[in-house]
mmCIF file of C-alpha atoms in Angstrom:
data_model
loop_
_atom_site.group_PDB
_atom_site.id
_atom_site.type_symbol
_atom_site.label_atom_id
_atom_site.label_comp_id
_atom_site.label_asym_id
_atom_site.label_seq_id
_atom_site.Cartn_x
_atom_site.Cartn_y
_atom_site.Cartn_z
ATOM 1 C CA MET A 1 -3.078 -44.321 -10.488
ATOM 2 C CA ASP A 2 -2.273 -40.914 -9.076
ATOM 3 C CA ASP A 3 -4.678 -38.135 -10.115
ATOM 4 C CA TYR A 4 -1.972 -35.519 -9.636
ATOM 5 C CA SER A 5 -1.384 -33.621 -12.906
ATOM 6 C CA ASN A 6 0.886 -30.879 -14.179
ATOM 7 C CA SER A 7 -1.918 -28.323 -13.778
ATOM 8 C CA ASP A 8 -2.057 -29.255 -10.082
ATOM 9 C CA GLU A 9 1.638 -28.405 -9.844
ATOM 10 C CA ASN A 10 1.004 -25.027 -11.487
ATOM 11 C CA TRP A 11 -1.528 -24.124 -8.802
ATOM 12 C CA HIS A 12 0.704 -25.382 -6.000
ATOM 13 C CA PHE A 13 2.904 -22.247 -6.140
ATOM 14 C CA TYR A 14 -0.170 -19.973 -6.146
ATOM 15 C CA GLU A 15 -1.606 -21.898 -3.173
ATOM 16 C CA GLU A 16 1.690 -21.535 -1.280
ATOM 17 C CA LEU A 17 1.534 -17.772 -1.742
ATOM 18 C CA ILE A 18 -2.094 -17.700 -0.589
ATOM 19 C CA GLU A 19 -1.160 -19.717 2.469
ATOM 20 C CA ASP A 20 1.490 -17.111 3.327
ATOM 21 C CA VAL A 21 -0.692 -14.080 2.549
ATOM 22 C CA ASP A 22 -4.429 -14.662 2.162
ATOM 23 C CA GLU A 23 -4.908 -11.477 0.141
ATOM 24 C CA ASN A 24 -2.733 -12.939 -2.675
ATOM 25 C CA LYS A 25 -5.723 -15.063 -3.721
ATOM 26 C CA ASN A 26 -7.131 -12.010 -5.501
ATOM 27 C CA ILE A 27 -4.445 -11.988 -8.211
ATOM 28 C CA ILE A 28 -6.442 -14.688 -9.981
ATOM 29 C CA GLN A 29 -8.864 -11.887 -10.910
ATOM 30 C CA CYS A 30 -6.188 -10.139 -13.008
ATOM 31 C CA ILE A 31 -7.490 -9.510 -16.529
ATOM 32 C CA SER A 32 -4.046 -8.539 -17.854
ATOM 33 C CA CYS A 33 -5.297 -5.147 -19.048
ATOM 34 C CA GLY A 34 -1.895 -3.478 -18.618
ATOM 35 C CA LYS A 35 -3.021 -0.442 -16.636
ATOM 36 C CA CYS A 36 -0.632 -1.407 -13.832
ATOM 37 C CA VAL A 37 2.340 -1.523 -16.206
ATOM 38 C CA GLY A 38 1.366 1.694 -17.964
ATOM 39 C CA ASP A 39 1.271 3.650 -14.710
ATOM 40 C CA CYS A 40 4.303 1.999 -13.066
ATOM 41 C CA PRO A 41 7.333 4.254 -12.463
ATOM 42 C CA ALA A 42 9.637 1.213 -12.233
ATOM 43 C CA SER A 43 8.571 0.014 -15.691
ATOM 44 C CA LYS A 44 9.688 3.363 -17.120
ATOM 45 C CA VAL A 45 13.315 2.777 -16.048
ATOM 46 C CA SER A 46 13.644 -1.013 -15.985
ATOM 47 C CA ASN A 47 12.219 -4.193 -17.470
ATOM 48 C CA PHE A 48 9.760 -4.504 -14.588
ATOM 49 C CA ASN A 49 6.407 -5.746 -15.853
ATOM 50 C CA VAL A 50 3.962 -6.761 -13.161
ATOM 51 C CA ARG A 51 1.727 -8.521 -15.695
ATOM 52 C CA LYS A 52 4.594 -10.912 -16.436
ATOM 53 C CA VAL A 53 5.174 -11.462 -12.714
ATOM 54 C CA ILE A 54 1.501 -12.292 -12.122
ATOM 55 C CA SER A 55 1.427 -14.518 -15.194
ATOM 56 C CA LYS A 56 4.420 -16.505 -13.911
ATOM 57 C CA VAL A 57 2.824 -16.932 -10.503
ATOM 58 C CA LEU A 58 -0.431 -18.150 -12.021
ATOM 59 C CA ARG A 59 1.444 -20.554 -14.317
ATOM 60 C CA GLY A 60 3.324 -21.926 -11.307
ATOM 61 C CA ASP A 61 6.647 -20.691 -12.686
ATOM 62 C CA LYS A 62 8.858 -20.379 -9.626
ATOM 63 C CA SER A 63 11.641 -18.823 -11.724
ATOM 64 C CA VAL A 64 9.974 -15.524 -10.801
ATOM 65 C CA LEU A 65 11.718 -15.890 -7.421
ATOM 66 C CA ASN A 66 15.113 -15.677 -9.111
ATOM 67 C CA ASP A 67 14.158 -12.920 -11.569
ATOM 68 C CA SER A 68 15.512 -9.417 -11.206
ATOM 69 C CA ASP A 69 12.046 -8.040 -11.888
ATOM 70 C CA ILE A 70 10.657 -8.429 -8.377
ATOM 71 C CA TRP A 71 13.421 -6.154 -7.042
ATOM 72 C CA TYR A 72 12.550 -3.182 -9.274
ATOM 73 C CA CYS A 73 9.104 -2.512 -7.801
ATOM 74 C CA TYR A 74 8.946 0.625 -5.611
ATOM 75 C CA LEU A 75 5.878 -0.535 -3.696
ATOM 76 C CA CYS A 76 4.313 2.836 -4.495
ATOM 77 C CA GLU A 77 0.867 1.258 -4.987
ATOM 78 C CA ARG A 78 0.131 3.059 -8.253
ATOM 79 C CA CYS A 79 -0.704 -0.324 -9.799
ATOM 80 C CA LYS A 80 -3.158 -1.010 -7.010
ATOM 81 C CA ARG A 81 -4.873 2.349 -7.508
ATOM 82 C CA VAL A 82 -5.329 2.012 -11.292
ATOM 83 C CA CYS A 83 -6.344 -1.648 -11.338
ATOM 84 C CA PRO A 84 -9.949 -2.035 -12.539
ATOM 85 C CA LYS A 85 -10.370 -5.100 -10.311
ATOM 86 C CA ASP A 86 -10.969 -4.739 -6.588
ATOM 87 C CA ASN A 87 -8.582 -6.033 -3.960
ATOM 88 C CA ILE A 88 -5.611 -6.977 -6.151
ATOM 89 C CA ASN A 89 -2.716 -5.927 -3.951
ATOM 90 C CA ILE A 90 0.324 -6.164 -6.216
ATOM 91 C CA PRO A 91 2.775 -4.538 -3.765
ATOM 92 C CA LEU A 92 1.831 -7.140 -1.157
ATOM 93 C CA LEU A 93 2.418 -9.898 -3.717
ATOM 94 C CA ILE A 94 5.835 -8.419 -4.583
ATOM 95 C CA ILE A 95 6.819 -8.300 -0.899
ATOM 96 C CA ASN A 96 5.717 -11.919 -0.519
ATOM 97 C CA LEU A 97 7.739 -12.938 -3.601
ATOM 98 C CA ARG A 98 10.810 -11.117 -2.276
ATOM 99 C CA ASN A 99 10.491 -12.929 1.040
ATOM 100 C CA GLU A 100 10.168 -16.275 -0.769
ATOM 101 C CA SER A 101 13.183 -15.370 -2.898
ATOM 102 C CA PHE A 102 15.280 -14.829 0.220
ATOM 103 C CA LYS A 103 14.013 -18.075 1.746
ATOM 104 C CA LYS A 104 15.177 -19.950 -1.365
ATOM 105 C CA GLY A 105 18.581 -18.274 -1.112
ATOM 106 C CA TYR A 106 18.233 -16.062 -4.180
ATOM 107 C CA GLY A 107 17.689 -12.438 -3.284
ATOM 108 C CA PRO A 108 18.720 -9.591 -5.577
ATOM 109 C CA LYS A 109 21.881 -9.750 -7.662
ATOM 110 C CA TYR A 110 24.461 -7.072 -6.874
ATOM 111 C CA ASN A 111 23.966 -4.983 -10.050
ATOM 112 C CA ASP A 112 20.205 -5.218 -9.717
ATOM 113 C CA LEU A 113 20.356 -4.207 -6.081
ATOM 114 C CA ARG A 114 22.606 -1.237 -6.830
ATOM 115 C CA LYS A 115 20.181 0.007 -9.541
ATOM 116 C CA TYR A 116 17.226 -0.623 -7.240
ATOM 117 C CA VAL A 117 18.826 1.347 -4.395
ATOM 118 C CA GLU A 118 19.672 4.253 -6.722
ATOM 119 C CA MET A 119 16.171 4.386 -8.165
ATOM 120 C CA SER A 120 14.535 3.952 -4.774
ATOM 121 C CA GLU A 121 16.648 6.671 -3.224
ATOM 122 C CA ARG A 122 15.738 9.073 -6.045
ATOM 123 C CA PHE A 123 12.100 8.090 -5.659
ATOM 124 C CA LEU A 124 12.118 8.673 -1.900
ATOM 125 C CA LYS A 125 14.015 11.949 -2.192
ATOM 126 C CA SER A 126 11.943 13.566 -4.885
ATOM 127 C CA GLY A 127 8.940 11.337 -5.527
ATOM 128 C CA VAL A 128 10.096 10.626 -9.086
ATOM 129 C CA VAL A 129 12.140 7.826 -10.579
ATOM 130 C CA LEU A 130 13.571 9.712 -13.527
ATOM 131 C CA ASP A 131 15.724 12.806 -13.174
ATOM 132 C CA GLU A 132 13.449 14.962 -15.306
ATOM 133 C CA PRO A 133 10.194 15.972 -13.627
ATOM 134 C CA LEU A 134 7.223 14.085 -15.008
ATOM 135 C CA GLY A 135 4.525 15.546 -12.834
ATOM 136 C CA ASP A 136 4.251 12.102 -11.200
ATOM 137 C CA LYS A 137 5.106 13.180 -7.669
ATOM 138 C CA LEU A 138 4.517 10.685 -4.928
ATOM 139 C CA PRO A 139 1.958 11.909 -2.391
ATOM 140 C CA GLN A 140 3.550 13.013 0.891
ATOM 141 C CA GLU A 141 1.351 10.522 2.746
ATOM 142 C CA ARG A 142 2.958 7.662 0.765
ATOM 143 C CA VAL A 143 6.486 9.093 1.291
ATOM 144 C CA ASN A 144 5.800 9.140 5.042
ATOM 145 C CA GLU A 145 4.539 5.560 4.905
ATOM 146 C CA LEU A 146 7.648 4.433 2.983
ATOM 147 C CA ASN A 147 9.845 6.221 5.493
ATOM 148 C CA GLU A 148 8.117 4.292 8.301
ATOM 149 C CA ILE A 149 8.783 1.032 6.448
ATOM 150 C CA CYS A 150 12.430 2.017 5.992
ATOM 151 C CA ASN A 151 12.712 2.864 9.676
ATOM 152 C CA PHE A 152 11.235 -0.507 10.619
ATOM 153 C CA ALA A 153 13.713 -2.191 8.259
ATOM 154 C CA ARG A 154 16.512 -0.089 9.769
ATOM 155 C CA VAL A 155 17.319 1.553 6.442
ATOM 156 C CA LYS A 156 18.436 4.826 7.985
ATOM 157 C CA TYR A 157 20.268 6.328 5.014
ATOM 158 C CA VAL A 158 16.953 6.720 3.214
ATOM 159 C CA PHE A 159 15.635 8.761 6.128
ATOM 160 C CA LYS A 160 18.755 10.905 6.099
ATOM 161 C CA ALA A 161 18.435 11.521 2.367
ATOM 162 C CA SER A 162 14.761 12.302 2.750
ATOM 163 C CA LYS A 163 15.407 14.775 5.596
ATOM 164 C CA ASP A 164 18.299 16.414 3.707
ATOM 165 C CA HIS A 165 15.999 16.884 0.739
ATOM 166 C CA LYS A 166 13.336 18.538 2.926
ATOM 167 C CA LYS A 167 15.941 20.869 4.464
ATOM 168 C CA SER A 168 17.184 21.943 1.026
ATOM 169 C CA LYS A 169 13.601 22.673 -0.071
ATOM 170 C CA LYS A 170 13.032 24.970 2.941
ATOM 171 C CA LYS A 171 16.077 27.129 2.123
#
């Protein structure tokens, strides 16, 4: 008789993600405290809830690859900074899930992508997701890092918007 059980299947998805990105193994340390969600700018304007994403991964629920949620994350690393556990790299997990989503032929849905682009552009221009200032400005170091990522991904309009914003601030 085969010793393979349903719980083995649940861990198979987690193990696949670890095989792709070794650092993903640390998500098992998540204590589901909610600090990441409470400090997340994307959760303020969407249904993004990183605790739910991590929970799905740990349950082996591959539907997370077809969820809109993974496309709302700004990769700003606020979750990583407030997490009480060491070495849980949620942005890296989100990038890995997005890559897996594309491999499976899902990717973002048009309406989700449009919202994501609008929110991301606002975030890169001003460091905030919402129109009203919240005092949650993104550090310039992180804006520069995101601009480098956009350049690597050949997303030039974000650079243009970012430069236009800097020019208007100087005037």
